[in-house]
Every structure is written in structure tokens, then in C-alpha cells.
GROMACS .gro file of C-alpha atoms in nm:
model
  221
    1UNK     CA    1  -1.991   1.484   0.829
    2UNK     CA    2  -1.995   1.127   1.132
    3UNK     CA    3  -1.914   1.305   1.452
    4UNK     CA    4  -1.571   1.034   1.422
    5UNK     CA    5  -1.512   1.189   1.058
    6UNK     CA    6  -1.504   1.547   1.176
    7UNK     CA    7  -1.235   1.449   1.515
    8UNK     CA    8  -1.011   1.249   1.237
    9UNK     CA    9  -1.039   1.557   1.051
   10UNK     CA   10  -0.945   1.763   1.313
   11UNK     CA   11  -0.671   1.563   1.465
   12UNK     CA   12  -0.460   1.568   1.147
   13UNK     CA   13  -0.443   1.914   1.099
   14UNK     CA   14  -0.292   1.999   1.448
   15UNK     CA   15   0.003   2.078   1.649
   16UNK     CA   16   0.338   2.067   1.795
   17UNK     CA   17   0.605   2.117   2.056
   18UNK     CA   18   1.021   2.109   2.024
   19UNK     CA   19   1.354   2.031   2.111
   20UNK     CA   20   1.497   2.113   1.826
   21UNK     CA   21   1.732   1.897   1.586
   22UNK     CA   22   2.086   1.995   1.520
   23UNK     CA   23   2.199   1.813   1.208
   24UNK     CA   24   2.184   2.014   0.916
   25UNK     CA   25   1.973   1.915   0.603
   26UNK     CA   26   2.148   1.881   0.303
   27UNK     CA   27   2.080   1.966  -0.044
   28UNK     CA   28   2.111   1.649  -0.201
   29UNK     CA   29   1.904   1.415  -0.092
   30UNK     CA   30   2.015   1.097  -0.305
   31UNK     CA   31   1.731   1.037  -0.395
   32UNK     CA   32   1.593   0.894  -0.038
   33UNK     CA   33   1.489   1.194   0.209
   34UNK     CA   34   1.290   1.486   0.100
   35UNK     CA   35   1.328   1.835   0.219
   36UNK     CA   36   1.012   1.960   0.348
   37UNK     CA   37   0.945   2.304   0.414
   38UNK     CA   38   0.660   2.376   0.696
   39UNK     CA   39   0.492   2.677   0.791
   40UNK     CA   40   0.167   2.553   1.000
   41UNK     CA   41   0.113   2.360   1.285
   42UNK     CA   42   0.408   2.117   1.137
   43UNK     CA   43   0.683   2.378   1.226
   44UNK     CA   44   0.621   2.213   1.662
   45UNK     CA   45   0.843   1.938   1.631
   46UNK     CA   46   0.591   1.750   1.881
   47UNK     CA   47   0.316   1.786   1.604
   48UNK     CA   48   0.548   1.581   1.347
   49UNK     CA   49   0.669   1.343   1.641
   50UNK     CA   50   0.343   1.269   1.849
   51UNK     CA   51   0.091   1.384   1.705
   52UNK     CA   52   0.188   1.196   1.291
   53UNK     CA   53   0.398   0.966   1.418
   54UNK     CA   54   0.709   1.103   1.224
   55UNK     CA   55   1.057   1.094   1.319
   56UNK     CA   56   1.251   1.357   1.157
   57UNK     CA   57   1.655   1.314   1.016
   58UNK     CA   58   1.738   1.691   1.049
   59UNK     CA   59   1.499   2.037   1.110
   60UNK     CA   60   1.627   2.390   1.123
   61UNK     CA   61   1.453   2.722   1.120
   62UNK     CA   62   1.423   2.883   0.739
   63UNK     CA   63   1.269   3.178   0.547
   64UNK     CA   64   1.093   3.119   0.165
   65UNK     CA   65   1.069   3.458  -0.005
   66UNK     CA   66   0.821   3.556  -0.268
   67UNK     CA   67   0.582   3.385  -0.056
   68UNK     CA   68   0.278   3.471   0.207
   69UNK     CA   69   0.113   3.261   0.447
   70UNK     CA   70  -0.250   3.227   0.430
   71UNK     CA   71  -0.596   3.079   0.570
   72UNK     CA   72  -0.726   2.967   0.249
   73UNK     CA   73  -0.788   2.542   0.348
   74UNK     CA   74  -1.155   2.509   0.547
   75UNK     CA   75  -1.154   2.366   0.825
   76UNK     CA   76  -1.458   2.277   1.092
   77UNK     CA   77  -1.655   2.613   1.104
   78UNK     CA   78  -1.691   2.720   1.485
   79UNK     CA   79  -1.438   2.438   1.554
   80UNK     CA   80  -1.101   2.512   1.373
   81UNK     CA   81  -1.229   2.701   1.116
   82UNK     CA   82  -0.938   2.729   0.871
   83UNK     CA   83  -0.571   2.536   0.819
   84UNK     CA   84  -0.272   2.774   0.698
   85UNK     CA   85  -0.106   2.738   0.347
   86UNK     CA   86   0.117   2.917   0.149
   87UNK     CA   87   0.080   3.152  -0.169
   88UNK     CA   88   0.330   3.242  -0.421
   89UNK     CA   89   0.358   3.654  -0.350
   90UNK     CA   90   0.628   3.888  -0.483
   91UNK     CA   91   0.813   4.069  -0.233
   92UNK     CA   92   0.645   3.861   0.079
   93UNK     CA   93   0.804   3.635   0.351
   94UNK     CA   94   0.720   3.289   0.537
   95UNK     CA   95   0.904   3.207   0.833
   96UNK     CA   96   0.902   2.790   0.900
   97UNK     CA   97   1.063   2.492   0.930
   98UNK     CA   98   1.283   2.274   0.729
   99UNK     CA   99   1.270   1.938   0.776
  100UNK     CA  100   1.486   1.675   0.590
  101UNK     CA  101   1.269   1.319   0.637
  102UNK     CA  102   1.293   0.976   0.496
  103UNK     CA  103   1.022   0.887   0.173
  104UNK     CA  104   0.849   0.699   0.420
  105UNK     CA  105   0.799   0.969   0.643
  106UNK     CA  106   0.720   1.221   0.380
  107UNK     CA  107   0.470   1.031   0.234
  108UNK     CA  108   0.314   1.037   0.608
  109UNK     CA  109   0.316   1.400   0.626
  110UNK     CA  110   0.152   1.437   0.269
  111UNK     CA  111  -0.113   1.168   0.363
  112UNK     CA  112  -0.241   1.358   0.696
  113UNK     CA  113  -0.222   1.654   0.469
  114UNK     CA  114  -0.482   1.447   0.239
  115UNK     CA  115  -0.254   1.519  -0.053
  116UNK     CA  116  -0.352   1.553  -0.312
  117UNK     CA  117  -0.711   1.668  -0.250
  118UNK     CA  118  -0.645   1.904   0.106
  119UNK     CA  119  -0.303   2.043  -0.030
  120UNK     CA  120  -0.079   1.999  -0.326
  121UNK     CA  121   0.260   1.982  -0.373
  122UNK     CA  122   0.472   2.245  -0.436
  123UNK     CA  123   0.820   2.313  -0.519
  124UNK     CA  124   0.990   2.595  -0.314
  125UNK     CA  125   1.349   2.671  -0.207
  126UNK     CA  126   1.358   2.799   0.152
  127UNK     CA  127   1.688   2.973   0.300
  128UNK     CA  128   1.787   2.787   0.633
  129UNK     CA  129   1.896   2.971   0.900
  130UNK     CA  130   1.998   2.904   1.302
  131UNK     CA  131   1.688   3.065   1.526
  132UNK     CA  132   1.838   3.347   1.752
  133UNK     CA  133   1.455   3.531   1.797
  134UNK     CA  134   1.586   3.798   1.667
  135UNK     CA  135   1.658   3.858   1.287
  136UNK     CA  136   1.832   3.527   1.173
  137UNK     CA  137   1.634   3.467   0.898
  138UNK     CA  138   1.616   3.847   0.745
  139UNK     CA  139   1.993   3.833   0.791
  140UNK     CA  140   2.012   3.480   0.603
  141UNK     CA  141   1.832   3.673   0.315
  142UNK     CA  142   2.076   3.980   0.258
  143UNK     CA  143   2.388   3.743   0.280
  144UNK     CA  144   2.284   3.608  -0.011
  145UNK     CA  145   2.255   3.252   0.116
  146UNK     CA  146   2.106   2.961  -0.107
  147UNK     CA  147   1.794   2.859  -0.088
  148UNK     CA  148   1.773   2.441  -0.036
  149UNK     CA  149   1.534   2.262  -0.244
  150UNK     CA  150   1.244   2.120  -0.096
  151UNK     CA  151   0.839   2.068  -0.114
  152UNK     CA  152   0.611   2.262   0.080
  153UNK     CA  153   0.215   2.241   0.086
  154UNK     CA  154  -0.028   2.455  -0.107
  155UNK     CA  155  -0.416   2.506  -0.124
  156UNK     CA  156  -0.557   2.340  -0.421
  157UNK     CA  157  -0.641   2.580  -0.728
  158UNK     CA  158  -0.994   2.545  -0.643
  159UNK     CA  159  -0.961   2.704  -0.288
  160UNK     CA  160  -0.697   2.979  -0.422
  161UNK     CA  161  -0.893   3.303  -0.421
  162UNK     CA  162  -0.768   3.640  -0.303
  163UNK     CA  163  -0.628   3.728   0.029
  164UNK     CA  164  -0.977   3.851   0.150
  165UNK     CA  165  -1.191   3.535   0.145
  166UNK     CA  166  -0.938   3.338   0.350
  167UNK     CA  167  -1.113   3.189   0.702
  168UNK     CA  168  -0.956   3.325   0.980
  169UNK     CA  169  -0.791   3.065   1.200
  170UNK     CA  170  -0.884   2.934   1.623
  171UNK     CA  171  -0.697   3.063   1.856
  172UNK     CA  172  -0.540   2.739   1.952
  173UNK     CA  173  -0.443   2.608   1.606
  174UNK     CA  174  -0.250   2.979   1.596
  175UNK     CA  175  -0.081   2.951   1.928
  176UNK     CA  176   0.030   2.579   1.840
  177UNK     CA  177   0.187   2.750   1.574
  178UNK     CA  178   0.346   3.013   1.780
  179UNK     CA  179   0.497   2.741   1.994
  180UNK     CA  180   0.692   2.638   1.702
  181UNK     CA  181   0.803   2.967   1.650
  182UNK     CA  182   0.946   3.072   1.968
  183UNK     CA  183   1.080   2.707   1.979
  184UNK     CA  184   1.261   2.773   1.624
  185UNK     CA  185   1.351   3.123   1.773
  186UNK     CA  186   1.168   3.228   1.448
  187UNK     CA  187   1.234   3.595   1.351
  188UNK     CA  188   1.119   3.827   1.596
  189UNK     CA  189   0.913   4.065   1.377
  190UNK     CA  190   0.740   3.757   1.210
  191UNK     CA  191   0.641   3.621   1.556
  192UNK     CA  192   0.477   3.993   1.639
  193UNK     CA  193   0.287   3.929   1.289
  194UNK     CA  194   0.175   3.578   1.374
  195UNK     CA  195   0.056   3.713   1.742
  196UNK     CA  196  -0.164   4.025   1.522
  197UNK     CA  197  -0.374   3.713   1.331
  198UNK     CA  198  -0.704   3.726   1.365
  199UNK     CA  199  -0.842   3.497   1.558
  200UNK     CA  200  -1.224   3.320   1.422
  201UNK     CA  201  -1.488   3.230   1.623
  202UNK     CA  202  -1.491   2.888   1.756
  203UNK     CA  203  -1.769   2.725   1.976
  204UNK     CA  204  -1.548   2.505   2.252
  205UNK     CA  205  -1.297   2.725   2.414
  206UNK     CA  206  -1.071   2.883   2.195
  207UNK     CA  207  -1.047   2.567   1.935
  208UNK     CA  208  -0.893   2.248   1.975
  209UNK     CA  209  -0.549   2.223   1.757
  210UNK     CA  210  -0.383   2.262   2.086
  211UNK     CA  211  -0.595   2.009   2.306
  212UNK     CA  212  -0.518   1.753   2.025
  213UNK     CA  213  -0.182   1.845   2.046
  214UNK     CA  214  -0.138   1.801   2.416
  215UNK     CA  215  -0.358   1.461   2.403
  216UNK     CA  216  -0.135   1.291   2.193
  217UNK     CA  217   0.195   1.409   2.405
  218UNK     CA  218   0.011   1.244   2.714
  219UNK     CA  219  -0.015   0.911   2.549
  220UNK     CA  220   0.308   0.884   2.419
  221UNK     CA  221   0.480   0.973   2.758
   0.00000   0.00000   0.00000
């Protein structure tokens, strides 16, 4: 891989910051915005607006059940080694973001995703919730709330192997991720999870989802 292939590489699969969006997403979409549900470095609103160029409608904090986050996509070994995704898993939870977006928009987000050959597509209902830090989203779940519709991105079935050969993820693609989180006001007890993930080894500082990140805030000041 050109040195110029492996930065391109790197900057679109990193990070985000947030003031978050009000407006709620709806469930019908009329056929011209897209619910998407994001878990990774997408759920920093700063990621989506700086870093991809993507203006969202509507975002709100959300929980998908029967799901688990994983490091399954390689990335740049000793650079960012891995990029999260998401695994169908009974009885487990993902804590994100979901955004409502325009086609054009979501067709940006699954293009730096390098849909269909990074991630696929995958159909998902998430249950939105209001961020208190806390336990919004556990409390969304026993109401009995409905889950909204959306796409969210998983690993290709050639890189979906069990839990024990995923790549564990740089320190700063994880703490762009965290920056979401408290931003969201994420679930308390899945924030104290994300902070336990181990960290892989990386050869300039601690990674550089987070340097990228900041980079692209500075230009667009």
C-alpha cells in the first residue's frame, strides 16, 4: 500500500466531536432520508460534519439489542489497527447514534465506509432515546419503546469470524469514540465498557483517528 493510499485509508475511518441535534428522526422516511444507525467513530457528530463532509437532518442517542460491537474490519497494523462493526448477538447491546440524513448524504457515509467491499449493509431497528449519562437507553428498552428502522454497517462475511480473532483497536480511534459517547450522554455502564477496550499497539503515539479528527476541525474553522 502508496504511503497516500494508506493516509486516505486512514482518514476515512476516523472521528468526531458534537453539539448535538434536537429534531427527532422519524420513522418514515418518504422515501428520501435514511435512518442510519452508528456505533464507531460516526457516533462524534464532528466526524460526520468535518471530517465526511455530511450535514445531518436529525441525530439522537439509541440502543440496538441482539447486537455486540466488535473489532472485526483491519485496519493499518501498528497504525489503527482495527475499525469497529457490529454483530448480530442474542441477548447483547450497542449503544450509538441515530442519524436521519438525506440519500445524498447517506450514500457519502456508505462510500467512506467503502461499501460494499469495507462494510455491508445491514438492516437493524435501534430504540432512540434522549442521553442523560445515566441509564436512558436501558430504560428506553424495558418501556417497551419501538425500535425505528434504519441501516447500520457490518463486516463483510469474509471478515466475520468469532469474537476472539477481532484486532484490538488504537487508543485514539477508541477515545474518538468515547467523545461521542459522553457527547450523546450514552449510557453510563456502556461508557465504563467502552473505557475497559483493549487498546492495540500502535507505532506513532497512541494512533491517529483522533489527530485526523482534530486536523480536519482546524481547517474548517
Amino acid at each position: 500500500m502508496t504511503s497516500r493510499k494508506l493516509w486516505l485509508w486512514v482518514a476515512l475511518h476516523s472521528t468526531g466531536i458534537i453539539q448535538p441535534l434536537t429534531a427527532a428522526l422519524v420513522t418514515n422516511t418518504g422515501g428520501k432520508d435514511f435512518n442510519y444507525f452508528a456505533y464507531g467513530s460516526n457516533v462524534c457528530l464532528s466526524t460526520m460534519t468535518n471530517l465526511r463532509g455530511i450535514d445531518p437532518v436529525a441525530s439522537t442517542a439509541a440502543v440496538l439489542s441482539n447486537h455486540e460491537l466488535r473489532f472485526n474490519i483491519p485496519g493499518v497494523p501498528f497504525i489503527e489497527p482495527s475499525w469497529a462493526s457490529v454483530e448480530p448477538a442474542e441477548g447483547e447491546l450497542v449503544h450509538g447514534v441515530l442519524y436521519r440524513l438525506t440519500e445524498q448524504d447517506f450514500n457519502a457515509v456508505c462510500r467512506s465506509e467503502g461499501v460494499p467491499i469495507g462494510y455491508v449493509l445491514h438492516r437493524c431497528r435501534p430504540i432512540p432515546y434522549i442521553g442523560n449519562g445515566r441509564d436512558a437507553g436501558q430504560q428506553s428498552l424495558v418501556s417497551g419503546k419501538s425500535g425505528v428502522s434504519a441501516f447500520t454497517l457490518r463486516a463483510p462475511a469474509q471478515l466475520r469470524r468469532p469474537k476472539k480473532y477481532d484486532i484490538a483497536p488504537s487508543k485514539s480511534y477508541l477515545d474518538v469514540i468515547l467523545r461521542g459517547a459522553d457527547e450523546y450522554r450514552l449510557d453510563e455502564e456502556y461508557i465504563e465498557y467502552l473505557c475497559k477496550i483493549e487498546k492495540g499497539t500502535t507505532l506513532i503515539g497512541d494512533g491517529t483517528a483522533y489527530e485526523i479528527l482534530k486536523s480536519a476541525e482546524r481547517r474548517n474553522r
